[in-house]
Amino acid sequence: MIIPMKKYSFLIYHQIYYEFLSQLQNLGVVHIIEKSAEAGEKIKKLKQEIGLLGKALKFLKSRKQKIKKIETYKDGKQILEELHDRQAEYESLTQQLNSVRKDIKNISPWGHFSINSIGKLKKQGMTLRLFVVSEKGFRPEWARDYYIETINKIGSTIFFALFQKGSEKNSIEAEEVKIPDRSLKEVENLEKELITRLGRLDEAFDQIAAQFYHILERAKMDLEGKLDFNTAIISTEVKADNKLMILQGWTPEDKEEKLKKFLAERDILYLYEAPNLSEKVPISLKNNSFSRAFEPIGKMFSLPSYHEIDLTPFFAPFFVLFFGLCLGDAGYGLLILIASIFFKHKVNSQLKPILILGQILGVATTVIGILTGTIFGVALVEIPALKDKIMLSEPNDLFALSLYIGIVQIVFGMCIQAANRYKQFGIKYTISTIGTILLVVSVIDLYHFKFITEVSTLTATVGLILILLYNDPDINPFIRPLKGLYVLYNVASGFLGDFLSYVRLFALGISSAILGLVINQIGSQLLGIPFVGPVLFVIFLVLGHTGNLCLAGLGAFVHPMRLTFVEFYKNAGFAGGGKPYKPFAHKV
């Protein structure tokens, strides 16, 4: 449910305005309506500093350990500068290490040699040259005609050295390699030194994360509060020769009393009004504990527009059912449920809603798995004592159920669309949608169920007339039938495409069950291996079912989202585009 909002306009004398803003920020219930104004240097600087702190916190988050006692106080700016210096050093050392490792790769085929020995050869008038050639390209006569020493052979590549007097030219058809200016031992020692220094920096990063992460977090929140304060200032209208300050904002109805008490205590003049259809009103949702678990899923697509119905309570039951059908294994459902319960008490408050959702989906999967008779890929229908107790043992039953669910959700979505139109525009804008519902339901009964064919014939005719005559109340009545034909075409083609999309529920559930069955069959063959067979059997089952659970679980989450955001949202006439309610408040 979307909490109703009221737009407040505050009229404040300029001398008390900054004090009023500070107190309003402490109250934290008003979403400021920002005016389109050019951001000043102060705001740009605040945004830049917040961005830098955000990057620093993201870098340190994975390193954050148990908070240690801080021996010396440091402010956020000082910590950030220290962190940036260490990051710059770390990046420089990493580049050096990559360069050294490249040198090691190039030098290592030549083995451990002495740079001093090469220098002594030069003093005696000898020149050393290094070559690389493929095994097929190496000529045996080279060893006869020249002073050649094979240094190494890696795969089909030969590394050899040529000794010659002075600078005489020898015709050898091989790739000549520059003589390294450092020995292998030197670069290996340098590599160890760089790794040690990088390890010390890693320890320093861990220490900064453990001791100062919360200080940086607090500094970021303080800057965000200052940014909000300055944004409120530039969103203020100035009237009456700079004497009167006017600020506007949105407040949820459940927080109005708190705001009115605040304003009365300070004798602030204000006006308030309900929003109109043209205004962009922030969204604050209030749902029961079950529907609240599905709010993150809805937000992944978009928040609803303020003037429409929040679809979260309406898609949540379907999503649970879809997930259970797609995964459809009681064993997997129990694993999800147990894991969600276990980790729920070990994670921070931000992740708890995800694990609550995991509990709900785990229960749904377990129930559907029991109904279909599948547990860890074992088909319970093959057990004689349970065969008659499995409700959805036949694939055709699942196929039909998937399509029936599709019909119910599509028609339900159309009903919500009618309610949405009635809420926003009035009854005459719902007539065409009601006609579509009548036509779809009647045609389904006439061609499939045949429960009340005579009534369905009448309602189908009524629905057809409503679509042709009331498809758009704002256009000429004589043009409406032509547009109505186009609407009918879209209804027919769109419904068929949406309807068939629900086959994926059946397909995913069957594929998951079959893959689980195959894993069990392959695993059982390992039992025939002497001695280690049972161990291999258990390992294979664990790995196989883990992989199947991950793969099927991903599909069981993604495809219900697709059915929700495409088929259901489209038929419900979902507009979306809502912006979240963000009160002008200090960050905590």
PDB file of N, CA, C and O in Angstrom, residues 213-260:
ATOM      1  N   TYR A 213      36.772   2.300   9.967  1.00  0.00           N
ATOM      2  CA  TYR A 213      35.670   2.201   8.999  1.00  0.00           C
ATOM      3  C   TYR A 213      34.456   3.001   9.465  1.00  0.00           C
ATOM      4  O   TYR A 213      33.841   3.749   8.695  1.00  0.00           O
ATOM      5  N   HIS A 214      34.089   2.825  10.719  1.00  0.00           N
ATOM      6  CA  HIS A 214      32.894   3.508  11.237  1.00  0.00           C
ATOM      7  C   HIS A 214      33.085   5.030  11.270  1.00  0.00           C
ATOM      8  O   HIS A 214      32.119   5.783  11.160  1.00  0.00           O
ATOM      9  N   ILE A 215      34.341   5.490  11.422  1.00  0.00           N
ATOM     10  CA  ILE A 215      34.592   6.935  11.405  1.00  0.00           C
ATOM     11  C   ILE A 215      34.363   7.482   9.994  1.00  0.00           C
ATOM     12  O   ILE A 215      33.736   8.542   9.812  1.00  0.00           O
ATOM     13  N   LEU A 216      34.863   6.756   8.987  1.00  0.00           N
ATOM     14  CA  LEU A 216      34.627   7.171   7.600  1.00  0.00           C
ATOM     15  C   LEU A 216      33.138   7.130   7.266  1.00  0.00           C
ATOM     16  O   LEU A 216      32.618   7.994   6.562  1.00  0.00           O
ATOM     17  N   GLU A 217      32.456   6.112   7.783  1.00  0.00           N
ATOM     18  CA  GLU A 217      31.015   5.983   7.545  1.00  0.00           C
ATOM     19  C   GLU A 217      30.269   7.165   8.165  1.00  0.00           C
ATOM     20  O   GLU A 217      29.360   7.745   7.556  1.00  0.00           O
ATOM     21  N   ARG A 218      30.673   7.527   9.366  1.00  0.00           N
ATOM     22  CA  ARG A 218      30.054   8.654  10.057  1.00  0.00           C
ATOM     23  C   ARG A 218      30.358   9.962   9.329  1.00  0.00           C
ATOM     24  O   ARG A 218      29.481  10.822   9.181  1.00  0.00           O
ATOM     25  N   ALA A 219      31.589  10.094   8.839  1.00  0.00           N
ATOM     26  CA  ALA A 219      31.974  11.296   8.089  1.00  0.00           C
ATOM     27  C   ALA A 219      31.140  11.428   6.818  1.00  0.00           C
ATOM     28  O   ALA A 219      30.705  12.527   6.451  1.00  0.00           O
ATOM     29  N   LYS A 220      30.896  10.302   6.140  1.00  0.00           N
ATOM     30  CA  LYS A 220      30.082  10.320   4.923  1.00  0.00           C
ATOM     31  C   LYS A 220      28.653  10.746   5.244  1.00  0.00           C
ATOM     32  O   LYS A 220      28.040  11.544   4.523  1.00  0.00           O
ATOM     33  N   MET A 221      28.107  10.217   6.329  1.00  0.00           N
ATOM     34  CA  MET A 221      26.745  10.575   6.732  1.00  0.00           C
ATOM     35  C   MET A 221      26.645  12.067   7.072  1.00  0.00           C
ATOM     36  O   MET A 221      25.669  12.734   6.718  1.00  0.00           O
ATOM     37  N   ASP A 222      27.666  12.578   7.751  1.00  0.00           N
ATOM     38  CA  ASP A 222      27.669  14.005   8.100  1.00  0.00           C
ATOM     39  C   ASP A 222      27.689  14.877   6.850  1.00  0.00           C
ATOM     40  O   ASP A 222      26.966  15.882   6.757  1.00  0.00           O
ATOM     41  N   LEU A 223      28.506  14.484   5.871  1.00  0.00           N
ATOM     42  CA  LEU A 223      28.571  15.249   4.621  1.00  0.00           C
ATOM     43  C   LEU A 223      27.252  15.159   3.853  1.00  0.00           C
ATOM     44  O   LEU A 223      26.815  16.139   3.238  1.00  0.00           O
ATOM     45  N   GLU A 224      26.626  13.981   3.892  1.00  0.00           N
ATOM     46  CA  GLU A 224      25.329  13.830   3.223  1.00  0.00           C
ATOM     47  C   GLU A 224      24.278  14.717   3.886  1.00  0.00           C
ATOM     48  O   GLU A 224      23.425  15.296   3.209  1.00  0.00           O
ATOM     49  N   GLY A 225      24.353  14.826   5.226  1.00  0.00           N
ATOM     50  CA  GLY A 225      23.448  15.734   5.927  1.00  0.00           C
ATOM     51  C   GLY A 225      23.682  17.184   5.527  1.00  0.00           C
ATOM     52  O   GLY A 225      22.737  17.948   5.307  1.00  0.00           O
ATOM     53  N   LYS A 226      24.969  17.576   5.397  1.00  0.00           N
ATOM     54  CA  LYS A 226      25.295  18.935   4.958  1.00  0.00           C
ATOM     55  C   LYS A 226      24.834  19.181   3.521  1.00  0.00           C
ATOM     56  O   LYS A 226      24.353  20.267   3.185  1.00  0.00           O
ATOM     57  N   LEU A 227      24.974  18.145   2.676  1.00  0.00           N
ATOM     58  CA  LEU A 227      24.514  18.267   1.285  1.00  0.00           C
ATOM     59  C   LEU A 227      23.005  18.481   1.235  1.00  0.00           C
ATOM     60  O   LEU A 227      22.516  19.344   0.492  1.00  0.00           O
ATOM     61  N   ASP A 228      22.274  17.697   2.031  1.00  0.00           N
ATOM     62  CA  ASP A 228      20.816  17.868   2.085  1.00  0.00           C
ATOM     63  C   ASP A 228      20.440  19.270   2.571  1.00  0.00           C
ATOM     64  O   ASP A 228      19.502  19.881   2.058  1.00  0.00           O
ATOM     65  N   PHE A 229      21.180  19.761   3.562  1.00  0.00           N
ATOM     66  CA  PHE A 229      20.897  21.089   4.116  1.00  0.00           C
ATOM     67  C   PHE A 229      21.096  22.165   3.048  1.00  0.00           C
ATOM     68  O   PHE A 229      20.254  23.052   2.867  1.00  0.00           O
ATOM     69  N   ASN A 230      22.212  22.080   2.322  1.00  0.00           N
ATOM     70  CA  ASN A 230      22.487  23.074   1.278  1.00  0.00           C
ATOM     71  C   ASN A 230      21.535  22.932   0.094  1.00  0.00           C
ATOM     72  O   ASN A 230      21.182  23.921  -0.546  1.00  0.00           O
ATOM     73  N   THR A 231      21.118  21.691  -0.187  1.00  0.00           N
ATOM     74  CA  THR A 231      20.120  21.485  -1.250  1.00  0.00           C
ATOM     75  C   THR A 231      18.792  22.118  -0.862  1.00  0.00           C
ATOM     76  O   THR A 231      18.090  22.703  -1.704  1.00  0.00           O
ATOM     77  N   ALA A 232      18.434  22.015   0.420  1.00  0.00           N
ATOM     78  CA  ALA A 232      17.204  22.639   0.902  1.00  0.00           C
ATOM     79  C   ALA A 232      17.278  24.168   0.750  1.00  0.00           C
ATOM     80  O   ALA A 232      16.287  24.819   0.406  1.00  0.00           O
ATOM     81  N   ILE A 233      18.456  24.711   0.988  1.00  0.00           N
ATOM     82  CA  ILE A 233      18.623  26.171   0.875  1.00  0.00           C
ATOM     83  C   ILE A 233      18.390  26.635  -0.563  1.00  0.00           C
ATOM     84  O   ILE A 233      17.672  27.600  -0.820  1.00  0.00           O
ATOM     85  N   ILE A 234      18.989  25.913  -1.545  1.00  0.00           N
ATOM     86  CA  ILE A 234      18.824  26.356  -2.940  1.00  0.00           C
ATOM     87  C   ILE A 234      17.434  26.011  -3.476  1.00  0.00           C
ATOM     88  O   ILE A 234      17.046  26.478  -4.549  1.00  0.00           O
ATOM     89  N   SER A 235      16.682  25.171  -2.732  1.00  0.00           N
ATOM     90  CA  SER A 235      15.314  24.849  -3.134  1.00  0.00           C
ATOM     91  C   SER A 235      14.300  25.798  -2.507  1.00  0.00           C
ATOM     92  O   SER A 235      13.096  25.618  -2.660  1.00  0.00           O
ATOM     93  N   THR A 236      14.795  26.805  -1.788  1.00  0.00           N
ATOM     94  CA  THR A 236      13.924  27.759  -1.096  1.00  0.00           C
ATOM     95  C   THR A 236      13.608  28.947  -1.996  1.00  0.00           C
ATOM     96  O   THR A 236      14.493  29.491  -2.655  1.00  0.00           O
ATOM     97  N   GLU A 237      12.334  29.311  -2.021  1.00  0.00           N
ATOM     98  CA  GLU A 237      11.920  30.519  -2.743  1.00  0.00           C
ATOM     99  C   GLU A 237      12.021  31.720  -1.801  1.00  0.00           C
ATOM    100  O   GLU A 237      11.632  31.634  -0.634  1.00  0.00           O
ATOM    101  N   VAL A 238      12.552  32.812  -2.319  1.00  0.00           N
ATOM    102  CA  VAL A 238      12.720  34.026  -1.519  1.00  0.00           C
ATOM    103  C   VAL A 238      11.734  35.084  -2.016  1.00  0.00           C
ATOM    104  O   VAL A 238      11.701  35.405  -3.198  1.00  0.00           O
ATOM    105  N   LYS A 239      10.917  35.612  -1.104  1.00  0.00           N
ATOM    106  CA  LYS A 239       9.898  36.595  -1.459  1.00  0.00           C
ATOM    107  C   LYS A 239       9.995  37.806  -0.536  1.00  0.00           C
ATOM    108  O   LYS A 239      10.737  37.802   0.447  1.00  0.00           O
ATOM    109  N   ALA A 240       9.225  38.818  -0.859  1.00  0.00           N
ATOM    110  CA  ALA A 240       9.075  40.018  -0.026  1.00  0.00           C
ATOM    111  C   ALA A 240      10.420  40.631   0.325  1.00  0.00           C
ATOM    112  O   ALA A 240      10.775  40.758   1.509  1.00  0.00           O
ATOM    113  N   ASP A 241      11.183  40.994  -0.723  1.00  0.00           N
ATOM    114  CA  ASP A 241      12.486  41.638  -0.524  1.00  0.00           C
ATOM    115  C   ASP A 241      13.406  40.834   0.380  1.00  0.00           C
ATOM    116  O   ASP A 241      14.027  41.354   1.318  1.00  0.00           O
ATOM    117  N   ASN A 242      13.460  39.536   0.117  1.00  0.00           N
ATOM    118  CA  ASN A 242      14.341  38.627   0.857  1.00  0.00           C
ATOM    119  C   ASN A 242      13.973  38.469   2.326  1.00  0.00           C
ATOM    120  O   ASN A 242      14.785  37.966   3.115  1.00  0.00           O
ATOM    121  N   LYS A 243      12.767  38.820   2.680  1.00  0.00           N
ATOM    122  CA  LYS A 243      12.337  38.714   4.082  1.00  0.00           C
ATOM    123  C   LYS A 243      11.585  37.403   4.346  1.00  0.00           C
ATOM    124  O   LYS A 243      11.555  36.923   5.480  1.00  0.00           O
ATOM    125  N   LEU A 244      10.964  36.869   3.310  1.00  0.00           N
ATOM    126  CA  LEU A 244      10.118  35.686   3.483  1.00  0.00           C
ATOM    127  C   LEU A 244      10.712  34.503   2.727  1.00  0.00           C
ATOM    128  O   LEU A 244      11.000  34.598   1.536  1.00  0.00           O
ATOM    129  N   MET A 245      10.881  33.401   3.419  1.00  0.00           N
ATOM    130  CA  MET A 245      11.427  32.190   2.826  1.00  0.00           C
ATOM    131  C   MET A 245      10.314  31.154   2.714  1.00  0.00           C
ATOM    132  O   MET A 245       9.603  30.886   3.693  1.00  0.00           O
ATOM    133  N   ILE A 246      10.173  30.559   1.534  1.00  0.00           N
ATOM    134  CA  ILE A 246       9.115  29.569   1.294  1.00  0.00           C
ATOM    135  C   ILE A 246       9.768  28.237   0.909  1.00  0.00           C
ATOM    136  O   ILE A 246      10.519  28.159  -0.051  1.00  0.00           O
ATOM    137  N   LEU A 247       9.447  27.218   1.670  1.00  0.00           N
ATOM    138  CA  LEU A 247       9.981  25.875   1.422  1.00  0.00           C
ATOM    139  C   LEU A 247       8.810  24.905   1.320  1.00  0.00           C
ATOM    140  O   LEU A 247       7.863  24.978   2.105  1.00  0.00           O
ATOM    141  N   GLN A 248       8.880  23.989   0.343  1.00  0.00           N
ATOM    142  CA  GLN A 248       7.810  23.017   0.153  1.00  0.00           C
ATOM    143  C   GLN A 248       8.355  21.597   0.291  1.00  0.00           C
ATOM    144  O   GLN A 248       9.512  21.326  -0.036  1.00  0.00           O
ATOM    145  N   GLY A 249       7.497  20.714   0.774  1.00  0.00           N
ATOM    146  CA  GLY A 249       7.916  19.319   0.929  1.00  0.00           C
ATOM    147  C   GLY A 249       6.716  18.406   1.137  1.00  0.00           C
ATOM    148  O   GLY A 249       5.595  18.862   1.385  1.00  0.00           O
ATOM    149  N   TRP A 250       6.984  17.103   1.038  1.00  0.00           N
ATOM    150  CA  TRP A 250       5.943  16.080   1.197  1.00  0.00           C
ATOM    151  C   TRP A 250       6.104  15.371   2.529  1.00  0.00           C
ATOM    152  O   TRP A 250       7.219  15.082   2.961  1.00  0.00           O
ATOM    153  N   THR A 251       4.969  15.089   3.158  1.00  0.00           N
ATOM    154  CA  THR A 251       4.973  14.372   4.433  1.00  0.00           C
ATOM    155  C   THR A 251       3.910  13.281   4.399  1.00  0.00           C
ATOM    156  O   THR A 251       2.767  13.539   4.006  1.00  0.00           O
ATOM    157  N   PRO A 252       4.246  12.038   4.795  1.00  0.00           N
ATOM    158  CA  PRO A 252       3.238  10.965   4.856  1.00  0.00           C
ATOM    159  C   PRO A 252       2.176  11.282   5.896  1.00  0.00           C
ATOM    160  O   PRO A 252       2.462  11.931   6.913  1.00  0.00           O
ATOM    161  N   GLU A 253       0.976  10.828   5.644  1.00  0.00           N
ATOM    162  CA  GLU A 253      -0.132  11.121   6.554  1.00  0.00           C
ATOM    163  C   GLU A 253       0.116  10.561   7.953  1.00  0.00           C
ATOM    164  O   GLU A 253      -0.342  11.131   8.936  1.00  0.00           O
ATOM    165  N   ASP A 254       0.835   9.439   8.046  1.00  0.00           N
ATOM    166  CA  ASP A 254       1.072   8.856   9.363  1.00  0.00           C
ATOM    167  C   ASP A 254       2.098   9.636  10.183  1.00  0.00           C
ATOM    168  O   ASP A 254       2.334   9.316  11.348  1.00  0.00           O
ATOM    169  N   LYS A 255       2.727  10.658   9.562  1.00  0.00           N
ATOM    170  CA  LYS A 255       3.697  11.484  10.294  1.00  0.00           C
ATOM    171  C   LYS A 255       3.254  12.948  10.372  1.00  0.00           C
ATOM    172  O   LYS A 255       4.015  13.803  10.811  1.00  0.00           O
ATOM    173  N   GLU A 256       2.024  13.182   9.938  1.00  0.00           N
ATOM    174  CA  GLU A 256       1.521  14.566   9.926  1.00  0.00           C
ATOM    175  C   GLU A 256       1.396  15.161  11.317  1.00  0.00           C
ATOM    176  O   GLU A 256       1.742  16.322  11.535  1.00  0.00           O
ATOM    177  N   GLU A 257       0.908  14.376  12.249  1.00  0.00           N
ATOM    178  CA  GLU A 257       0.699  14.900  13.597  1.00  0.00           C
ATOM    179  C   GLU A 257       2.016  15.353  14.218  1.00  0.00           C
ATOM    180  O   GLU A 257       2.084  16.385  14.890  1.00  0.00           O
ATOM    181  N   LYS A 258       3.046  14.600  13.976  1.00  0.00           N
ATOM    182  CA  LYS A 258       4.375  14.951  14.488  1.00  0.00           C
ATOM    183  C   LYS A 258       4.838  16.275  13.891  1.00  0.00           C
ATOM    184  O   LYS A 258       5.383  17.140  14.600  1.00  0.00           O
ATOM    185  N   LEU A 259       4.595  16.459  12.585  1.00  0.00           N
ATOM    186  CA  LEU A 259       4.995  17.695  11.915  1.00  0.00           C
ATOM    187  C   LEU A 259       4.160  18.882  12.404  1.00  0.00           C
ATOM    188  O   LEU A 259       4.707  19.961  12.691  1.00  0.00           O
ATOM    189  N   LYS A 260       2.864  18.682  12.522  1.00  0.00           N
ATOM    190  CA  LYS A 260       1.987  19.781  12.953  1.00  0.00           C
ATOM    191  C   LYS A 260       2.308  20.230  14.382  1.00  0.00           C
ATOM    192  O   LYS A 260       2.278  21.426  14.688  1.00  0.00           O
TER     193      LYS A 260
END
